[in-house]
Amino acid sequence: MGLPSSPRRRVPGLRREELAQLAGVSFAYYTRLEQGHGATMSAEVLDAVARALPLSGDEHDHLFRLARPELHGKRHAVPRKQRLRPGTQQLLDALDGVPAYVCGRRLDVLGWNRLATTVFGDWSRLPPRERNLSRLVFLSPAARDRFADLEAKMLDVVSVLRMDAGTYPDDTELAALIGELTEKSNDFRRLWARHDVRRRGHGVQRLRHPVTGELILSFEAMGLHGNADQTLVVYHPEPGSTSRKALWLLTGLSALRTESAS
């Protein structure tokens, strides 16, 4: 189904009437979805809306979680405290030569290895409440300065928080975090208003380090089996690159600091 030609419009995007037409539903029916009455809509209609927008896989799942939460199972109480299994911390410690950490719900940093503290900053010096990637990226000048492409990092963080908000609407700690960031950060307010939803499983991160300068590291983000809300993120450089040599230097520096502290 296509759309009739129309004169140039002042703002980009589809009008509600056009989106309803592409999805094959009436304007009134689509308006009910925007007003939060998606529970009465079939999965087929929601699929049609997702195709008309068009939505990514993450955005499609987010739409279904918001409109038809019963299709994703019963709501579970949000645990008051997230915990990292000792075996997972042992795995982090065994990842020698690459920075790695584990994030939980709300992007809380639950565990990390020695090199991660050298590359990103020493999270052990922070109170547990501040060990959160969203607080660091939006509220910590020192942490923000580590990211050469800060805009891209902020967008990644906001997109994950948006997904968590749809998945766990009863998470009061998440709601408080979003409220705090909205109050304190103009950047967060701007990006939150975009309603982006995604969770990148891999990519490239450009960093600035006070000792070695620019670091270009690829990353892989992997969900931990048995801990659905925890993600292991491992960074690694291209073989033979200047970032590989810089990471060797930082690995040695990290080892020296550990020896002097012991």
PDB file of C-alpha atoms in Angstrom:
ATOM      1  CA  MET A   1       0.000   0.000   0.000  1.00  0.00           C
ATOM      2  CA  GLY A   2       1.442   3.357  -1.009  1.00  0.00           C
ATOM      3  CA  LEU A   3       0.663   6.953  -0.201  1.00  0.00           C
ATOM      4  CA  PRO A   4      -0.768   9.568  -2.542  1.00  0.00           C
ATOM      5  CA  SER A   5       1.576  12.352  -3.560  1.00  0.00           C
ATOM      6  CA  SER A   6       1.348  15.476  -1.422  1.00  0.00           C
ATOM      7  CA  PRO A   7       2.899  18.941  -1.406  1.00  0.00           C
ATOM      8  CA  ARG A   8       6.198  19.481   0.393  1.00  0.00           C
ATOM      9  CA  ARG A   9       5.719  19.464   4.143  1.00  0.00           C
ATOM     10  CA  ARG A  10       7.483  21.590   6.724  1.00  0.00           C
ATOM     11  CA  VAL A  11       8.502  18.717   9.021  1.00  0.00           C
ATOM     12  CA  PRO A  12       9.854  15.258   8.120  1.00  0.00           C
ATOM     13  CA  GLY A  13       8.119  11.983   8.865  1.00  0.00           C
ATOM     14  CA  LEU A  14       4.678  10.488   8.404  1.00  0.00           C
ATOM     15  CA  ARG A  15       1.448  12.042   9.578  1.00  0.00           C
ATOM     16  CA  ARG A  16      -0.817   9.896  11.744  1.00  0.00           C
ATOM     17  CA  GLU A  17      -3.284   9.510   8.859  1.00  0.00           C
ATOM     18  CA  GLU A  18      -0.514   8.308   6.547  1.00  0.00           C
ATOM     19  CA  LEU A  19       0.872   5.851   9.073  1.00  0.00           C
ATOM     20  CA  ALA A  20      -2.596   4.422   9.703  1.00  0.00           C
ATOM     21  CA  GLN A  21      -3.059   4.015   5.945  1.00  0.00           C
ATOM     22  CA  LEU A  22       0.267   2.212   5.529  1.00  0.00           C
ATOM     23  CA  ALA A  23      -0.580  -0.090   8.451  1.00  0.00           C
ATOM     24  CA  GLY A  24      -4.023  -0.826   6.991  1.00  0.00           C
ATOM     25  CA  VAL A  25      -6.019   0.451   9.958  1.00  0.00           C
ATOM     26  CA  SER A  26      -8.321   3.384  10.500  1.00  0.00           C
ATOM     27  CA  PHE A  27      -7.039   6.706  11.800  1.00  0.00           C
ATOM     28  CA  ALA A  28      -9.198   6.352  14.936  1.00  0.00           C
ATOM     29  CA  TYR A  29      -7.863   2.840  15.580  1.00  0.00           C
ATOM     30  CA  TYR A  30      -4.248   3.979  15.278  1.00  0.00           C
ATOM     31  CA  THR A  31      -4.904   6.978  17.522  1.00  0.00           C
ATOM     32  CA  ARG A  32      -6.088   4.590  20.247  1.00  0.00           C
ATOM     33  CA  LEU A  33      -2.685   2.879  20.085  1.00  0.00           C
ATOM     34  CA  GLU A  34      -0.857   6.195  20.594  1.00  0.00           C
ATOM     35  CA  GLN A  35      -3.135   6.907  23.549  1.00  0.00           C
ATOM     36  CA  GLY A  36      -2.013   3.718  25.300  1.00  0.00           C
ATOM     37  CA  HIS A  37      -4.898   1.403  24.419  1.00  0.00           C
ATOM     38  CA  GLY A  38      -2.793  -1.180  22.611  1.00  0.00           C
ATOM     39  CA  ALA A  39      -3.939  -4.043  24.845  1.00  0.00           C
ATOM     40  CA  THR A  40      -7.031  -4.480  22.651  1.00  0.00           C
ATOM     41  CA  MET A  41      -5.006  -4.675  19.424  1.00  0.00           C
ATOM     42  CA  SER A  42      -3.946  -7.875  17.772  1.00  0.00           C
ATOM     43  CA  ALA A  43      -0.341  -8.867  17.224  1.00  0.00           C
ATOM     44  CA  GLU A  44      -1.021  -8.635  13.476  1.00  0.00           C
ATOM     45  CA  VAL A  45      -1.997  -4.954  13.740  1.00  0.00           C
ATOM     46  CA  LEU A  46       1.063  -4.172  15.840  1.00  0.00           C
ATOM     47  CA  ASP A  47       3.251  -5.966  13.297  1.00  0.00           C
ATOM     48  CA  ALA A  48       1.690  -3.859  10.540  1.00  0.00           C
ATOM     49  CA  VAL A  49       2.427  -0.647  12.452  1.00  0.00           C
ATOM     50  CA  ALA A  50       6.006  -1.799  13.047  1.00  0.00           C
ATOM     51  CA  ARG A  51       6.478  -2.443   9.318  1.00  0.00           C
ATOM     52  CA  ALA A  52       4.960   0.909   8.369  1.00  0.00           C
ATOM     53  CA  LEU A  53       7.275   2.960  10.577  1.00  0.00           C
ATOM     54  CA  PRO A  54       9.620   0.870   9.862  1.00  0.00           C
ATOM     55  CA  LEU A  55      10.984  -0.339  13.195  1.00  0.00           C
ATOM     56  CA  SER A  56      14.195  -2.187  13.945  1.00  0.00           C
ATOM     57  CA  GLY A  57      14.091  -5.503  15.770  1.00  0.00           C
ATOM     58  CA  ASP A  58      14.706  -3.815  19.131  1.00  0.00           C
ATOM     59  CA  GLU A  59      12.081  -1.157  18.418  1.00  0.00           C
ATOM     60  CA  HIS A  60       9.568  -3.824  17.335  1.00  0.00           C
ATOM     61  CA  ASP A  61      10.041  -5.699  20.622  1.00  0.00           C
ATOM     62  CA  HIS A  62       9.770  -2.441  22.577  1.00  0.00           C
ATOM     63  CA  LEU A  63       6.448  -1.627  20.886  1.00  0.00           C
ATOM     64  CA  PHE A  64       5.043  -5.034  21.834  1.00  0.00           C
ATOM     65  CA  ARG A  65       6.253  -4.727  25.443  1.00  0.00           C
ATOM     66  CA  LEU A  66       4.490  -1.385  25.787  1.00  0.00           C
ATOM     67  CA  ALA A  67       1.291  -2.272  23.938  1.00  0.00           C
ATOM     68  CA  ARG A  68       0.885  -5.963  24.870  1.00  0.00           C
ATOM     69  CA  PRO A  69       2.935  -6.711  28.004  1.00  0.00           C
ATOM     70  CA  GLU A  70       1.018  -9.945  28.566  1.00  0.00           C
ATOM     71  CA  LEU A  71       2.679 -11.403  25.468  1.00  0.00           C
ATOM     72  CA  HIS A  72       6.035 -11.158  27.264  1.00  0.00           C
ATOM     73  CA  GLY A  73       4.967 -13.080  30.343  1.00  0.00           C
ATOM     74  CA  LYS A  74       4.087 -11.969  33.849  1.00  0.00           C
ATOM     75  CA  ARG A  75       5.743  -8.987  35.409  1.00  0.00           C
ATOM     76  CA  HIS A  76       8.409  -9.895  37.919  1.00  0.00           C
ATOM     77  CA  ALA A  77       9.320  -7.895  40.976  1.00  0.00           C
ATOM     78  CA  VAL A  78      12.504  -5.931  40.447  1.00  0.00           C
ATOM     79  CA  PRO A  79      15.230  -7.184  42.823  1.00  0.00           C
ATOM     80  CA  ARG A  80      16.431  -4.546  45.254  1.00  0.00           C
ATOM     81  CA  LYS A  81      20.073  -5.371  44.667  1.00  0.00           C
ATOM     82  CA  GLN A  82      21.832  -6.924  41.717  1.00  0.00           C
ATOM     83  CA  ARG A  83      24.680  -9.307  42.409  1.00  0.00           C
ATOM     84  CA  LEU A  84      27.552 -10.621  40.339  1.00  0.00           C
ATOM     85  CA  ARG A  85      28.361 -14.315  40.690  1.00  0.00           C
ATOM     86  CA  PRO A  86      31.889 -14.961  42.006  1.00  0.00           C
ATOM     87  CA  GLY A  87      32.560 -17.088  38.931  1.00  0.00           C
ATOM     88  CA  THR A  88      31.771 -14.154  36.667  1.00  0.00           C
ATOM     89  CA  GLN A  89      34.233 -11.941  38.536  1.00  0.00           C
ATOM     90  CA  GLN A  90      36.841 -14.671  38.208  1.00  0.00           C
ATOM     91  CA  LEU A  91      36.218 -14.692  34.465  1.00  0.00           C
ATOM     92  CA  LEU A  92      36.715 -10.915  34.338  1.00  0.00           C
ATOM     93  CA  ASP A  93      39.991 -11.222  36.233  1.00  0.00           C
ATOM     94  CA  ALA A  94      41.161 -13.924  33.807  1.00  0.00           C
ATOM     95  CA  LEU A  95      40.620 -11.650  30.780  1.00  0.00           C
ATOM     96  CA  ASP A  96      44.183 -10.365  30.772  1.00  0.00           C
ATOM     97  CA  GLY A  97      45.143  -7.667  28.276  1.00  0.00           C
ATOM     98  CA  VAL A  98      41.620  -6.512  27.402  1.00  0.00           C
ATOM     99  CA  PRO A  99      39.339  -4.213  29.430  1.00  0.00           C
ATOM    100  CA  ALA A 100      36.058  -5.855  30.381  1.00  0.00           C
ATOM    101  CA  TYR A 101      33.123  -5.215  32.697  1.00  0.00           C
ATOM    102  CA  VAL A 102      29.616  -6.448  33.444  1.00  0.00           C
ATOM    103  CA  CYS A 103      26.571  -4.193  33.377  1.00  0.00           C
ATOM    104  CA  GLY A 104      23.263  -5.051  34.977  1.00  0.00           C
ATOM    105  CA  ARG A 105      19.819  -3.508  34.888  1.00  0.00           C
ATOM    106  CA  ARG A 106      19.740   0.289  34.691  1.00  0.00           C
ATOM    107  CA  LEU A 107      23.360   0.088  33.374  1.00  0.00           C
ATOM    108  CA  ASP A 108      24.750  -0.451  36.859  1.00  0.00           C
ATOM    109  CA  VAL A 109      28.398  -1.541  36.642  1.00  0.00           C
ATOM    110  CA  LEU A 110      28.505  -4.744  38.688  1.00  0.00           C
ATOM    111  CA  GLY A 111      32.055  -5.948  38.069  1.00  0.00           C
ATOM    112  CA  TRP A 112      35.204  -5.174  36.054  1.00  0.00           C
ATOM    113  CA  ASN A 113      38.767  -6.259  35.574  1.00  0.00           C
ATOM    114  CA  ARG A 114      41.982  -4.423  36.367  1.00  0.00           C
ATOM    115  CA  LEU A 115      42.554  -3.022  32.884  1.00  0.00           C
ATOM    116  CA  ALA A 116      39.027  -1.591  32.722  1.00  0.00           C
ATOM    117  CA  THR A 117      39.852   0.690  35.651  1.00  0.00           C
ATOM    118  CA  THR A 118      42.950   1.922  33.800  1.00  0.00           C
ATOM    119  CA  VAL A 119      41.070   2.571  30.548  1.00  0.00           C
ATOM    120  CA  PHE A 120      37.786   3.979  31.878  1.00  0.00           C
ATOM    121  CA  GLY A 121      38.676   5.200  35.383  1.00  0.00           C
ATOM    122  CA  ASP A 122      38.829   3.506  38.759  1.00  0.00           C
ATOM    123  CA  TRP A 123      35.232   2.614  39.530  1.00  0.00           C
ATOM    124  CA  SER A 124      36.268   1.081  42.860  1.00  0.00           C
ATOM    125  CA  ARG A 125      36.816   4.608  44.184  1.00  0.00           C
ATOM    126  CA  LEU A 126      33.186   5.513  43.519  1.00  0.00           C
ATOM    127  CA  PRO A 127      30.266   4.884  45.877  1.00  0.00           C
ATOM    128  CA  PRO A 128      28.165   1.941  44.603  1.00  0.00           C
ATOM    129  CA  ARG A 129      25.344   4.278  43.573  1.00  0.00           C
ATOM    130  CA  GLU A 130      27.704   6.161  41.233  1.00  0.00           C
ATOM    131  CA  ARG A 131      28.905   2.989  39.498  1.00  0.00           C
ATOM    132  CA  ASN A 132      26.367   3.436  36.759  1.00  0.00           C
ATOM    133  CA  LEU A 133      27.200   4.087  33.111  1.00  0.00           C
ATOM    134  CA  SER A 134      24.353   6.545  32.588  1.00  0.00           C
ATOM    135  CA  ARG A 135      25.347   8.667  35.584  1.00  0.00           C
ATOM    136  CA  LEU A 136      28.984   8.573  34.458  1.00  0.00           C
ATOM    137  CA  VAL A 137      28.240   9.453  30.834  1.00  0.00           C
ATOM    138  CA  PHE A 138      25.841  12.297  31.625  1.00  0.00           C
ATOM    139  CA  LEU A 139      26.953  13.632  35.009  1.00  0.00           C
ATOM    140  CA  SER A 140      30.703  12.988  35.368  1.00  0.00           C
ATOM    141  CA  PRO A 141      32.977  15.428  33.473  1.00  0.00           C
ATOM    142  CA  ALA A 142      35.974  13.107  33.913  1.00  0.00           C
ATOM    143  CA  ALA A 143      34.105  10.104  32.509  1.00  0.00           C
ATOM    144  CA  ARG A 144      32.609  12.110  29.647  1.00  0.00           C
ATOM    145  CA  ASP A 145      36.067  13.277  28.610  1.00  0.00           C
ATOM    146  CA  ARG A 146      37.147   9.651  28.027  1.00  0.00           C
ATOM    147  CA  PHE A 147      34.737   9.269  25.085  1.00  0.00           C
ATOM    148  CA  ALA A 148      35.979  10.809  21.835  1.00  0.00           C
ATOM    149  CA  ASP A 149      32.517  10.372  20.292  1.00  0.00           C
ATOM    150  CA  LEU A 150      30.450  11.400  23.298  1.00  0.00           C
ATOM    151  CA  GLU A 151      27.235  11.943  21.333  1.00  0.00           C
ATOM    152  CA  ALA A 152      27.216   8.342  20.087  1.00  0.00           C
ATOM    153  CA  LYS A 153      27.916   7.005  23.584  1.00  0.00           C
ATOM    154  CA  MET A 154      25.154   9.092  25.133  1.00  0.00           C
ATOM    155  CA  LEU A 155      22.686   7.865  22.515  1.00  0.00           C
ATOM    156  CA  ASP A 156      23.631   4.237  23.201  1.00  0.00           C
ATOM    157  CA  VAL A 157      23.061   4.755  26.934  1.00  0.00           C
ATOM    158  CA  VAL A 158      19.701   6.479  26.492  1.00  0.00           C
ATOM    159  CA  SER A 159      18.511   3.807  24.076  1.00  0.00           C
ATOM    160  CA  VAL A 160      19.268   1.031  26.568  1.00  0.00           C
ATOM    161  CA  LEU A 161      17.532   2.895  29.397  1.00  0.00           C
ATOM    162  CA  ARG A 162      14.482   3.359  27.146  1.00  0.00           C
ATOM    163  CA  MET A 163      14.389  -0.404  26.556  1.00  0.00           C
ATOM    164  CA  ASP A 164      14.710  -1.120  30.278  1.00  0.00           C
ATOM    165  CA  ALA A 165      11.889   1.320  31.025  1.00  0.00           C
ATOM    166  CA  GLY A 166       9.609  -0.591  28.656  1.00  0.00           C
ATOM    167  CA  THR A 167      10.676  -3.979  29.982  1.00  0.00           C
ATOM    168  CA  TYR A 168      10.438  -3.109  33.689  1.00  0.00           C
ATOM    169  CA  PRO A 169       7.807  -0.367  34.074  1.00  0.00           C
ATOM    170  CA  ASP A 170       7.561  -1.043  37.826  1.00  0.00           C
ATOM    171  CA  ASP A 171      11.265  -0.483  38.515  1.00  0.00           C
ATOM    172  CA  THR A 172      11.176   2.466  40.916  1.00  0.00           C
ATOM    173  CA  GLU A 173      14.982   2.773  40.977  1.00  0.00           C
ATOM    174  CA  LEU A 174      15.021   3.105  37.197  1.00  0.00           C
ATOM    175  CA  ALA A 175      12.289   5.727  37.333  1.00  0.00           C
ATOM    176  CA  ALA A 176      14.291   7.674  39.931  1.00  0.00           C
ATOM    177  CA  LEU A 177      17.432   7.429  37.787  1.00  0.00           C
ATOM    178  CA  ILE A 178      15.629   8.737  34.714  1.00  0.00           C
ATOM    179  CA  GLY A 179      14.163  11.550  36.790  1.00  0.00           C
ATOM    180  CA  GLU A 180      17.579  12.498  38.148  1.00  0.00           C
ATOM    181  CA  LEU A 181      19.171  12.529  34.702  1.00  0.00           C
ATOM    182  CA  THR A 182      16.271  14.524  33.270  1.00  0.00           C
ATOM    183  CA  GLU A 183      16.681  17.140  35.992  1.00  0.00           C
ATOM    184  CA  LYS A 184      20.471  17.417  35.861  1.00  0.00           C
ATOM    185  CA  SER A 185      21.440  16.898  32.206  1.00  0.00           C
ATOM    186  CA  ASN A 186      20.371  18.921  29.178  1.00  0.00           C
ATOM    187  CA  ASP A 187      21.935  16.255  26.947  1.00  0.00           C
ATOM    188  CA  PHE A 188      19.838  13.538  28.543  1.00  0.00           C
ATOM    189  CA  ARG A 189      16.610  15.529  28.153  1.00  0.00           C
ATOM    190  CA  ARG A 190      17.393  16.144  24.478  1.00  0.00           C
ATOM    191  CA  LEU A 191      18.169  12.525  23.656  1.00  0.00           C
ATOM    192  CA  TRP A 192      15.413  11.018  25.831  1.00  0.00           C
ATOM    193  CA  ALA A 193      12.880  13.014  23.816  1.00  0.00           C
ATOM    194  CA  ARG A 194      13.977  11.159  20.663  1.00  0.00           C
ATOM    195  CA  HIS A 195      12.524   7.835  21.929  1.00  0.00           C
ATOM    196  CA  ASP A 196      15.337   5.784  20.360  1.00  0.00           C
ATOM    197  CA  VAL A 197      15.414   2.111  21.332  1.00  0.00           C
ATOM    198  CA  ARG A 198      18.361  -0.200  20.638  1.00  0.00           C
ATOM    199  CA  ARG A 199      20.981  -2.329  22.321  1.00  0.00           C
ATOM    200  CA  ARG A 200      24.213  -2.671  20.350  1.00  0.00           C
ATOM    201  CA  GLY A 201      25.839  -6.080  20.583  1.00  0.00           C
ATOM    202  CA  HIS A 202      29.083  -4.984  18.981  1.00  0.00           C
ATOM    203  CA  GLY A 203      30.761  -1.924  17.543  1.00  0.00           C
ATOM    204  CA  VAL A 204      33.738   0.403  17.805  1.00  0.00           C
ATOM    205  CA  GLN A 205      34.462   2.816  20.664  1.00  0.00           C
ATOM    206  CA  ARG A 206      36.810   5.765  20.261  1.00  0.00           C
ATOM    207  CA  LEU A 207      38.361   6.781  23.575  1.00  0.00           C
ATOM    208  CA  ARG A 208      40.722   9.457  24.861  1.00  0.00           C
ATOM    209  CA  HIS A 209      43.212   8.353  27.501  1.00  0.00           C
ATOM    210  CA  PRO A 210      45.334  10.837  29.492  1.00  0.00           C
ATOM    211  CA  VAL A 211      48.451   8.649  29.090  1.00  0.00           C
ATOM    212  CA  THR A 212      48.245   7.113  25.606  1.00  0.00           C
ATOM    213  CA  GLY A 213      45.923   9.496  23.794  1.00  0.00           C
ATOM    214  CA  GLU A 214      43.374   8.059  21.357  1.00  0.00           C
ATOM    215  CA  LEU A 215      42.296   4.448  21.693  1.00  0.00           C
ATOM    216  CA  ILE A 216      40.165   2.776  19.039  1.00  0.00           C
ATOM    217  CA  LEU A 217      38.694  -0.413  20.470  1.00  0.00           C
ATOM    218  CA  SER A 218      36.130  -2.834  19.118  1.00  0.00           C
ATOM    219  CA  PHE A 219      33.667  -4.220  21.646  1.00  0.00           C
ATOM    220  CA  GLU A 220      31.447  -7.264  22.005  1.00  0.00           C
ATOM    221  CA  ALA A 221      28.476  -7.243  24.397  1.00  0.00           C
ATOM    222  CA  MET A 222      27.234 -10.684  25.446  1.00  0.00           C
ATOM    223  CA  GLY A 223      24.333 -11.598  27.690  1.00  0.00           C
ATOM    224  CA  LEU A 224      25.234 -13.924  30.563  1.00  0.00           C
ATOM    225  CA  HIS A 225      23.291 -17.182  30.593  1.00  0.00           C
ATOM    226  CA  GLY A 226      21.194 -17.481  33.713  1.00  0.00           C
ATOM    227  CA  ASN A 227      21.458 -13.740  34.374  1.00  0.00           C
ATOM    228  CA  ALA A 228      19.164 -12.201  31.795  1.00  0.00           C
ATOM    229  CA  ASP A 229      19.771  -8.641  32.989  1.00  0.00           C
ATOM    230  CA  GLN A 230      23.578  -8.854  32.984  1.00  0.00           C
ATOM    231  CA  THR A 231      25.809  -8.142  29.988  1.00  0.00           C
ATOM    232  CA  LEU A 232      29.522  -8.827  29.652  1.00  0.00           C
ATOM    233  CA  VAL A 233      31.258  -6.133  27.567  1.00  0.00           C
ATOM    234  CA  VAL A 234      34.778  -6.852  26.294  1.00  0.00           C
ATOM    235  CA  TYR A 235      36.941  -4.346  24.394  1.00  0.00           C
ATOM    236  CA  HIS A 236      39.789  -5.324  22.085  1.00  0.00           C
ATOM    237  CA  PRO A 237      42.056  -3.530  19.598  1.00  0.00           C
ATOM    238  CA  GLU A 238      42.893  -4.458  16.022  1.00  0.00           C
ATOM    239  CA  PRO A 239      46.022  -6.660  15.865  1.00  0.00           C
ATOM    240  CA  GLY A 240      49.134  -4.623  15.118  1.00  0.00           C
ATOM    241  CA  SER A 241      47.365  -1.286  15.579  1.00  0.00           C
ATOM    242  CA  THR A 242      48.648   1.676  17.577  1.00  0.00           C
ATOM    243  CA  SER A 243      45.756   1.022  19.960  1.00  0.00           C
ATOM    244  CA  ARG A 244      47.124  -2.509  20.519  1.00  0.00           C
ATOM    245  CA  LYS A 245      50.496  -1.045  21.494  1.00  0.00           C
ATOM    246  CA  ALA A 246      48.804   1.551  23.711  1.00  0.00           C
ATOM    247  CA  LEU A 247      46.822  -1.179  25.452  1.00  0.00           C
ATOM    248  CA  TRP A 248      50.042  -3.122  26.136  1.00  0.00           C
ATOM    249  CA  LEU A 249      51.430   0.002  27.772  1.00  0.00           C
ATOM    250  CA  LEU A 250      48.309   0.457  29.888  1.00  0.00           C
ATOM    251  CA  THR A 251      48.378  -3.222  30.868  1.00  0.00           C
ATOM    252  CA  GLY A 252      51.902  -2.786  32.229  1.00  0.00           C
ATOM    253  CA  LEU A 253      50.931   0.427  33.974  1.00  0.00           C
ATOM    254  CA  SER A 254      47.950  -1.308  35.575  1.00  0.00           C
ATOM    255  CA  ALA A 255      50.186  -4.152  36.832  1.00  0.00           C
ATOM    256  CA  LEU A 256      52.663  -1.681  38.351  1.00  0.00           C
ATOM    257  CA  ARG A 257      49.885   0.143  40.170  1.00  0.00           C
ATOM    258  CA  THR A 258      48.586  -3.123  41.573  1.00  0.00           C
ATOM    259  CA  GLU A 259      52.031  -4.138  42.803  1.00  0.00           C
ATOM    260  CA  SER A 260      52.674  -0.768  44.462  1.00  0.00           C
ATOM    261  CA  ALA A 261      49.297  -0.891  46.205  1.00  0.00           C
ATOM    262  CA  SER A 262      49.874  -4.385  47.600  1.00  0.00           C
TER     263      SER A 262
END
